[in-house]
Amino acid sequence: MKSSYVSFILLMIFLLPVQKKAQVTNPSPRQSVKNLIIITTDGFRWQEIFSGADPVLLGDETVTPDHETIELTYGGSTPGERRKELMPFLWNVVAKKGQLYGNRFYDNKMNVSNLYAISYPGYNEIFTGNIDLTVASNGKKENPNINVLEYLDAKPAFHGKVVAFTSWDVFPYILNEKRNKLPVNSGYEMTDSINEKTDALNTVQQLIGSKTHTRKDRLTFIAAKNYMEQYHPRVVYLGLGETDENAHQGRYDLYLQKANEVDRMIAELWHWIQTTPEYKDNTTLLITTDHGRGAKDFKWSKHGAFTKGSSQTWMAVIGPGIEPLGEIKEEQQLWQKQVAQTIASLLGEEFLPGHSVAAAIPLP
């Protein structure tokens, strides 16, 4: 059994695409921001980000029941029209005031570096800036690797001002809440009673009968926003998961609806940021995903080491000091492991956890 596992690892290493050597130095210092909000939407493909709803999948009743309604809602004659229907905030605001990476039609590529192209290894890579071959499943195993959130929280300027709210209940293990005591509210975990909103939220969560490992994203969003209103943390991680949940169920219609809901929540959050003195004009959003999905229509719902397209991801960023370049069309190869140092760099810090960390993405 052990020799089979070793053979699998060696095979996966052989099959990995050759990566260009990471930069050994970080880009020139940029004007740092006071606050940063990191948002992930689990397993959401770059294809829908940059082209909108897939016309073939829209017309397939096996994955899109009531396809006529969904096509009227998210369809369009061109990819540009469809992507604006699906993600209006991303394309009406971020594309004008921020930057979007990962449109492979222009050879602007972003990929995971880990072997597995599943969630735990993906989030480990995002937050630790490195890959770990032993992080190979989605099991609830305490992550031995130092992540950028706990690293920041250990600094006086950020201590007690870093928090995570996630829909998937594995995040306390991914971020190793047990070790670092970082506040991580995940799954259907009750939130601390700080006002009437949290009490109402806890009541709603208790009333949900068929709980899964992934909380409804809207509940996660409400909990995070309420905490921000009350305590004004400097670094917030919002981990949303229903895009992946509905993709695994083979429901393209629900996958699109959840993606559209994510876009609306981000729009709501950005409007609140821009109308709240503690966050206005000093807060950046970094939005990305943990892995891709199958590139072929019949494999769109799957992902993993042997599903082509699963390593393909994307990223968006908007905020002070970010040039409004919109969709980046230059040929480029970025890696998911660069996100951790990018998080630190945006805040004017350097992530030095004791293990090697990929250089920050050189945002213009």
GROMACS .gro file of C-alpha atoms in nm:
model
  364
    1MET     CA    1   0.000   0.000   0.000
    2LYS     CA    2   0.283   0.236   0.095
    3SER     CA    3   0.474   0.164  -0.227
    4SER     CA    4   0.158   0.236  -0.430
    5TYR     CA    5   0.122   0.575  -0.259
    6VAL     CA    6   0.488   0.657  -0.332
    7SER     CA    7   0.441   0.554  -0.695
    8PHE     CA    8   0.136   0.779  -0.720
    9ILE     CA    9   0.328   1.078  -0.581
   10LEU     CA   10   0.620   1.017  -0.820
   11LEU     CA   11   0.378   0.990  -1.112
   12MET     CA   12   0.206   1.314  -1.015
   13ILE     CA   13   0.539   1.496  -0.988
   14PHE     CA   14   0.631   1.371  -1.334
   15LEU     CA   15   0.298   1.488  -1.476
   16LEU     CA   16   0.317   1.836  -1.323
   17PRO     CA   17   0.370   2.118  -1.571
   18VAL     CA   18   0.715   2.272  -1.555
   19GLN     CA   19   0.697   2.596  -1.359
   20LYS     CA   20   0.919   2.890  -1.425
   21LYS     CA   21   1.149   2.967  -1.137
   22ALA     CA   22   0.975   3.196  -0.890
   23GLN     CA   23   1.120   3.540  -0.836
   24VAL     CA   24   1.351   3.547  -0.539
   25THR     CA   25   1.271   3.904  -0.453
   26ASN     CA   26   0.940   4.075  -0.415
   27PRO     CA   27   0.835   4.360  -0.643
   28SER     CA   28   0.916   4.716  -0.549
   29PRO     CA   29   0.723   4.836  -0.243
   30ARG     CA   30   0.385   4.989  -0.325
   31GLN     CA   31   0.165   5.212  -0.121
   32SER     CA   32   0.015   4.979   0.138
   33VAL     CA   33  -0.348   4.978   0.241
   34LYS     CA   34  -0.485   4.975   0.593
   35ASN     CA   35  -0.741   4.698   0.544
   36LEU     CA   36  -0.763   4.389   0.325
   37ILE     CA   37  -1.055   4.155   0.259
   38ILE     CA   38  -0.973   3.822   0.095
   39ILE     CA   39  -1.270   3.648  -0.070
   40THR     CA   40  -1.273   3.301  -0.223
   41THR     CA   41  -1.556   3.128  -0.403
   42ASP     CA   42  -1.484   2.758  -0.405
   43GLY     CA   43  -1.421   2.581  -0.734
   44PHE     CA   44  -1.552   2.856  -0.961
   45ARG     CA   45  -1.409   2.820  -1.312
   46TRP     CA   46  -1.224   3.090  -1.504
   47GLN     CA   47  -1.443   3.000  -1.803
   48GLU     CA   48  -1.752   3.148  -1.637
   49ILE     CA   49  -1.558   3.446  -1.502
   50PHE     CA   50  -1.436   3.553  -1.847
   51SER     CA   51  -1.703   3.410  -2.080
   52GLY     CA   52  -2.012   3.385  -1.864
   53ALA     CA   53  -2.253   3.094  -1.881
   54ASP     CA   54  -2.158   2.816  -2.121
   55PRO     CA   55  -2.425   2.802  -2.398
   56VAL     CA   56  -2.385   2.424  -2.433
   57LEU     CA   57  -2.444   2.363  -2.062
   58LEU     CA   58  -2.726   2.618  -2.055
   59GLY     CA   59  -2.908   2.412  -2.316
   60ASP     CA   60  -2.848   2.077  -2.150
   61GLU     CA   61  -3.157   1.982  -1.947
   62THR     CA   62  -2.965   1.718  -1.753
   63VAL     CA   63  -2.757   1.988  -1.581
   64THR     CA   64  -2.982   2.291  -1.639
   65PRO     CA   65  -3.346   2.204  -1.568
   66ASP     CA   66  -3.578   2.484  -1.685
   67HIS     CA   67  -3.299   2.587  -1.917
   68GLU     CA   68  -3.517   2.848  -2.088
   69THR     CA   69  -3.545   3.059  -1.771
   70ILE     CA   70  -3.175   3.023  -1.687
   71GLU     CA   71  -3.079   3.113  -2.044
   72LEU     CA   72  -3.299   3.423  -2.032
   73THR     CA   73  -3.135   3.517  -1.701
   74TYR     CA   74  -2.769   3.452  -1.778
   75GLY     CA   75  -2.755   3.403  -2.154
   76GLY     CA   76  -2.635   3.636  -2.427
   77SER     CA   77  -2.508   3.632  -2.783
   78THR     CA   78  -2.143   3.699  -2.690
   79PRO     CA   79  -1.911   3.603  -2.404
   80GLY     CA   80  -1.895   3.971  -2.306
   81GLU     CA   81  -2.271   3.990  -2.268
   82ARG     CA   82  -2.295   3.662  -2.077
   83ARG     CA   83  -2.023   3.746  -1.827
   84LYS     CA   84  -2.189   4.079  -1.745
   85GLU     CA   85  -2.521   3.905  -1.688
   86LEU     CA   86  -2.360   3.654  -1.454
   87MET     CA   87  -2.114   3.879  -1.267
   88PRO     CA   88  -2.229   4.240  -1.311
   89PHE     CA   89  -2.023   4.387  -1.024
   90LEU     CA   90  -1.708   4.216  -1.144
   91TRP     CA   91  -1.746   4.350  -1.496
   92ASN     CA   92  -1.910   4.686  -1.430
   93VAL     CA   93  -1.694   4.789  -1.134
   94VAL     CA   94  -1.382   4.572  -1.087
   95ALA     CA   95  -1.312   4.570  -1.461
   96LYS     CA   96  -1.317   4.952  -1.458
   97LYS     CA   97  -1.149   5.022  -1.124
   98GLY     CA   98  -0.938   4.713  -1.057
   99GLN     CA   99  -0.759   4.423  -1.224
  100LEU     CA  100  -0.861   4.072  -1.336
  101TYR     CA  101  -0.615   3.790  -1.402
  102GLY     CA  102  -0.656   3.446  -1.556
  103ASN     CA  103  -0.818   3.484  -1.901
  104ARG     CA  104  -0.646   3.202  -2.084
  105PHE     CA  105  -0.785   3.317  -2.417
  106TYR     CA  106  -0.510   3.581  -2.395
  107ASP     CA  107  -0.256   3.337  -2.244
  108ASN     CA  108  -0.293   3.521  -1.916
  109LYS     CA  109  -0.272   3.219  -1.690
  110MET     CA  110  -0.302   3.143  -1.323
  111ASN     CA  111  -0.260   2.789  -1.189
  112VAL     CA  112  -0.240   2.598  -0.866
  113SER     CA  113   0.104   2.456  -0.794
  114ASN     CA  114  -0.012   2.168  -0.576
  115LEU     CA  115  -0.051   1.820  -0.721
  116TYR     CA  116  -0.408   1.757  -0.623
  117ALA     CA  117  -0.632   2.044  -0.743
  118ILE     CA  118  -0.878   1.996  -0.457
  119SER     CA  119  -0.980   2.233  -0.180
  120TYR     CA  120  -0.761   2.174   0.127
  121PRO     CA  121  -0.435   2.167  -0.073
  122GLY     CA  122  -0.555   2.475  -0.263
  123TYR     CA  123  -0.631   2.678   0.047
  124ASN     CA  124  -0.308   2.562   0.208
  125GLU     CA  125  -0.125   2.697  -0.097
  126ILE     CA  126  -0.316   3.026  -0.097
  127PHE     CA  127  -0.243   3.105   0.268
  128THR     CA  128   0.102   2.948   0.322
  129GLY     CA  129   0.263   3.050  -0.008
  130ASN     CA  130   0.396   2.700  -0.063
  131ILE     CA  131   0.288   2.344  -0.135
  132ASP     CA  132   0.301   2.047   0.097
  133LEU     CA  133   0.283   1.697  -0.053
  134THR     CA  134   0.143   1.562   0.274
  135VAL     CA  135  -0.159   1.792   0.244
  136ALA     CA  136  -0.328   1.560  -0.002
  137SER     CA  137  -0.694   1.533   0.097
  138ASN     CA  138  -0.988   1.729   0.234
  139GLY     CA  139  -0.976   1.550   0.565
  140LYS     CA  140  -1.000   1.738   0.896
  141LYS     CA  141  -0.631   1.734   0.976
  142GLU     CA  142  -0.454   2.015   1.162
  143ASN     CA  143  -0.237   2.202   0.913
  144PRO     CA  144   0.127   2.207   1.033
  145ASN     CA  145   0.215   2.499   0.803
  146ILE     CA  146   0.219   2.863   0.917
  147ASN     CA  147  -0.033   3.073   0.723
  148VAL     CA  148  -0.021   3.442   0.640
  149LEU     CA  149  -0.330   3.523   0.849
  150GLU     CA  150  -0.179   3.397   1.174
  151TYR     CA  151   0.154   3.554   1.079
  152LEU     CA  152  -0.013   3.893   1.047
  153ASP     CA  153  -0.215   3.843   1.364
  154ALA     CA  154   0.109   3.786   1.557
  155LYS     CA  155   0.224   4.138   1.468
  156PRO     CA  156   0.126   4.419   1.708
  157ALA     CA  157  -0.034   4.629   1.432
  158PHE     CA  158  -0.271   4.344   1.338
  159HIS     CA  159  -0.312   4.146   1.660
  160GLY     CA  160  -0.679   4.087   1.733
  161LYS     CA  161  -0.772   4.247   1.402
  162VAL     CA  162  -0.757   3.938   1.177
  163VAL     CA  163  -1.062   3.714   1.139
  164ALA     CA  164  -1.202   3.444   0.910
  165PHE     CA  165  -1.563   3.354   0.829
  166THR     CA  166  -1.607   3.051   0.606
  167SER     CA  167  -1.889   2.835   0.479
  168TRP     CA  168  -1.688   2.510   0.470
  169ASP     CA  169  -1.634   2.358   0.813
  170VAL     CA  170  -1.281   2.233   0.741
  171PHE     CA  171  -1.124   2.578   0.769
  172PRO     CA  172  -1.050   2.562   1.143
  173TYR     CA  173  -0.812   2.280   1.047
  174ILE     CA  174  -0.676   2.445   0.731
  175LEU     CA  175  -0.596   2.763   0.925
  176ASN     CA  176  -0.511   2.564   1.240
  177GLU     CA  177  -0.727   2.763   1.477
  178LYS     CA  178  -0.629   2.526   1.758
  179ARG     CA  179  -0.264   2.630   1.733
  180ASN     CA  180  -0.288   3.001   1.668
  181LYS     CA  181  -0.624   3.091   1.830
  182LEU     CA  182  -0.717   3.290   1.518
  183PRO     CA  183  -1.094   3.362   1.523
  184VAL     CA  184  -1.234   3.126   1.257
  185ASN     CA  185  -1.612   3.091   1.233
  186SER     CA  186  -1.692   2.803   0.998
  187GLY     CA  187  -1.981   2.589   0.886
  188TYR     CA  188  -2.285   2.609   1.111
  189GLU     CA  189  -2.078   2.707   1.414
  190MET     CA  190  -2.267   2.952   1.633
  191THR     CA  191  -2.139   3.308   1.630
  192ASP     CA  192  -2.056   3.495   1.949
  193SER     CA  193  -2.351   3.697   2.072
  194ILE     CA  194  -2.253   4.059   2.008
  195ASN     CA  195  -2.589   4.207   1.908
  196GLU     CA  196  -2.940   4.120   1.794
  197LYS     CA  197  -2.818   4.030   1.447
  198THR     CA  198  -2.595   3.751   1.572
  199ASP     CA  199  -2.871   3.619   1.796
  200ALA     CA  200  -3.108   3.610   1.497
  201LEU     CA  201  -2.840   3.445   1.282
  202ASN     CA  202  -2.781   3.175   1.542
  203THR     CA  203  -3.154   3.111   1.561
  204VAL     CA  204  -3.177   3.071   1.184
  205GLN     CA  205  -2.881   2.831   1.183
  206GLN     CA  206  -3.041   2.619   1.454
  207LEU     CA  207  -3.363   2.596   1.252
  208ILE     CA  208  -3.190   2.458   0.941
  209GLY     CA  209  -3.268   2.090   0.942
  210SER     CA  210  -3.050   1.941   0.668
  211LYS     CA  211  -2.709   2.083   0.753
  212THR     CA  212  -2.410   1.984   0.539
  213HIS     CA  213  -2.040   2.055   0.583
  214THR     CA  214  -2.096   2.383   0.398
  215ARG     CA  215  -2.307   2.660   0.551
  216LYS     CA  216  -2.527   2.871   0.324
  217ASP     CA  217  -2.301   3.144   0.186
  218ARG     CA  218  -2.547   3.420   0.265
  219LEU     CA  219  -2.533   3.326   0.635
  220THR     CA  220  -2.153   3.331   0.627
  221PHE     CA  221  -2.163   3.671   0.460
  222ILE     CA  222  -2.409   3.813   0.716
  223ALA     CA  223  -2.194   3.689   1.003
  224ALA     CA  224  -1.877   3.841   0.854
  225LYS     CA  225  -2.035   4.176   0.770
  226ASN     CA  226  -2.196   4.205   1.112
  227TYR     CA  227  -1.858   4.141   1.276
  228MET     CA  228  -1.698   4.405   1.057
  229GLU     CA  229  -1.967   4.657   1.149
  230GLN     CA  230  -1.908   4.592   1.519
  231TYR     CA  231  -1.529   4.554   1.546
  232HIS     CA  232  -1.371   4.694   1.224
  233PRO     CA  233  -1.101   4.427   1.178
  234ARG     CA  234  -0.813   4.508   0.944
  235VAL     CA  235  -0.785   4.169   0.770
  236VAL     CA  236  -1.092   3.960   0.691
  237TYR     CA  237  -1.108   3.628   0.510
  238LEU     CA  238  -1.449   3.543   0.364
  239GLY     CA  239  -1.457   3.186   0.232
  240LEU     CA  240  -1.767   3.102   0.029
  241GLY     CA  241  -1.845   2.748  -0.084
  242GLU     CA  242  -2.179   2.696  -0.255
  243THR     CA  243  -2.046   2.726  -0.610
  244ASP     CA  244  -1.847   2.407  -0.554
  245GLU     CA  245  -2.129   2.233  -0.368
  246ASN     CA  246  -2.375   2.278  -0.653
  247ALA     CA  247  -2.121   2.192  -0.920
  248HIS     CA  248  -2.055   1.858  -0.751
  249GLN     CA  249  -2.430   1.793  -0.762
  250GLY     CA  250  -2.416   1.838  -1.139
  251ARG     CA  251  -2.651   2.138  -1.128
  252TYR     CA  252  -2.514   2.400  -1.366
  253ASP     CA  253  -2.819   2.620  -1.307
  254LEU     CA  254  -2.760   2.634  -0.932
  255TYR     CA  255  -2.386   2.676  -0.983
  256LEU     CA  256  -2.459   2.988  -1.190
  257GLN     CA  257  -2.712   3.120  -0.939
  258LYS     CA  258  -2.465   3.083  -0.653
  259ALA     CA  259  -2.195   3.259  -0.855
  260ASN     CA  260  -2.435   3.544  -0.922
  261GLU     CA  261  -2.515   3.560  -0.549
  262VAL     CA  262  -2.142   3.581  -0.473
  263ASP     CA  263  -2.113   3.874  -0.712
  264ARG     CA  264  -2.408   4.048  -0.543
  265MET     CA  265  -2.262   3.994  -0.197
  266ILE     CA  266  -1.928   4.140  -0.306
  267ALA     CA  267  -2.112   4.438  -0.456
  268GLU     CA  268  -2.300   4.489  -0.129
  269LEU     CA  269  -1.978   4.463   0.070
  270TRP     CA  270  -1.795   4.710  -0.156
  271HIS     CA  271  -2.079   4.963  -0.127
  272TRP     CA  272  -2.071   4.928   0.252
  273ILE     CA  273  -1.693   4.972   0.252
  274GLN     CA  274  -1.715   5.288   0.045
  275THR     CA  275  -1.979   5.436   0.277
  276THR     CA  276  -1.814   5.342   0.606
  277PRO     CA  277  -1.551   5.586   0.743
  278GLU     CA  278  -1.329   5.312   0.891
  279TYR     CA  279  -1.296   5.141   0.551
  280LYS     CA  280  -1.362   5.403   0.283
  281ASP     CA  281  -1.067   5.456   0.047
  282ASN     CA  282  -0.831   5.246   0.259
  283THR     CA  283  -0.953   4.892   0.188
  284THR     CA  284  -0.859   4.645  -0.086
  285LEU     CA  285  -1.049   4.335  -0.200
  286LEU     CA  286  -0.861   4.032  -0.329
  287ILE     CA  287  -1.093   3.773  -0.487
  288THR     CA  288  -0.989   3.428  -0.610
  289THR     CA  289  -1.067   3.054  -0.601
  290ASP     CA  290  -0.899   2.740  -0.468
  291HIS     CA  291  -0.906   2.527  -0.784
  292GLY     CA  292  -1.059   2.501  -1.129
  293ARG     CA  293  -1.284   2.239  -1.283
  294GLY     CA  294  -1.294   2.018  -1.588
  295ALA     CA  295  -1.241   2.209  -1.913
  296LYS     CA  296  -1.468   1.984  -2.120
  297ASP     CA  297  -1.845   2.030  -2.103
  298PHE     CA  298  -1.907   1.678  -1.978
  299LYS     CA  299  -1.644   1.718  -1.702
  300TRP     CA  300  -1.734   2.069  -1.586
  301SER     CA  301  -1.859   1.942  -1.250
  302LYS     CA  302  -1.544   1.745  -1.166
  303HIS     CA  303  -1.198   1.842  -1.050
  304GLY     CA  304  -0.886   1.676  -0.922
  305ALA     CA  305  -0.544   1.556  -1.028
  306PHE     CA  306  -0.667   1.364  -1.331
  307THR     CA  307  -0.930   1.612  -1.455
  308LYS     CA  308  -0.781   1.849  -1.711
  309GLY     CA  309  -0.852   2.212  -1.627
  310SER     CA  310  -0.862   2.163  -1.250
  311SER     CA  311  -0.539   2.355  -1.192
  312GLN     CA  312  -0.661   2.665  -1.380
  313THR     CA  313  -0.766   2.955  -1.157
  314TRP     CA  314  -0.806   3.335  -1.162
  315MET     CA  315  -0.782   3.641  -0.940
  316ALA     CA  316  -0.934   3.989  -0.915
  317VAL     CA  317  -0.822   4.286  -0.706
  318ILE     CA  318  -0.965   4.632  -0.644
  319GLY     CA  319  -0.875   4.908  -0.401
  320PRO     CA  320  -0.646   5.205  -0.332
  321GLY     CA  321  -0.318   5.195  -0.521
  322ILE     CA  322  -0.444   4.933  -0.766
  323GLU     CA  323  -0.423   5.074  -1.118
  324PRO     CA  324  -0.756   5.048  -1.303
  325LEU     CA  325  -0.626   4.819  -1.578
  326GLY     CA  326  -0.929   4.591  -1.589
  327GLU     CA  327  -0.888   4.260  -1.769
  328ILE     CA  328  -0.516   4.184  -1.801
  329LYS     CA  329  -0.452   4.058  -2.154
  330GLU     CA  330  -0.075   4.022  -2.161
  331GLU     CA  331   0.083   3.675  -2.177
  332GLN     CA  332   0.170   3.581  -1.821
  333GLN     CA  333   0.196   3.285  -1.586
  334LEU     CA  334   0.094   3.336  -1.223
  335TRP     CA  335   0.074   3.075  -0.948
  336GLN     CA  336  -0.164   3.032  -0.661
  337LYS     CA  337   0.125   3.007  -0.416
  338GLN     CA  338   0.205   3.374  -0.490
  339VAL     CA  339  -0.117   3.489  -0.322
  340ALA     CA  340   0.011   3.463   0.038
  341GLN     CA  341   0.300   3.704  -0.016
  342THR     CA  342   0.067   3.926  -0.220
  343ILE     CA  343  -0.166   3.949   0.081
  344ALA     CA  344   0.124   4.056   0.302
  345SER     CA  345   0.263   4.294   0.040
  346LEU     CA  346  -0.067   4.477  -0.003
  347LEU     CA  347  -0.059   4.550   0.371
  348GLY     CA  348   0.302   4.668   0.359
  349GLU     CA  349   0.437   4.353   0.522
  350GLU     CA  350   0.659   4.062   0.421
  351PHE     CA  351   0.551   3.706   0.497
  352LEU     CA  352   0.850   3.527   0.655
  353PRO     CA  353   0.708   3.214   0.821
  354GLY     CA  354   1.021   2.997   0.826
  355HIS     CA  355   0.939   2.799   0.513
  356SER     CA  356   0.998   2.910   0.153
  357VAL     CA  357   0.729   3.140   0.013
  358ALA     CA  358   0.670   3.233  -0.350
  359ALA     CA  359   0.717   3.597  -0.444
  360ALA     CA  360   0.421   3.833  -0.446
  361ILE     CA  361   0.234   3.889  -0.770
  362PRO     CA  362   0.379   4.208  -0.921
  363LEU     CA  363   0.055   4.406  -0.939
  364PRO     CA  364   0.103   4.716  -1.160
   0.00000   0.00000   0.00000
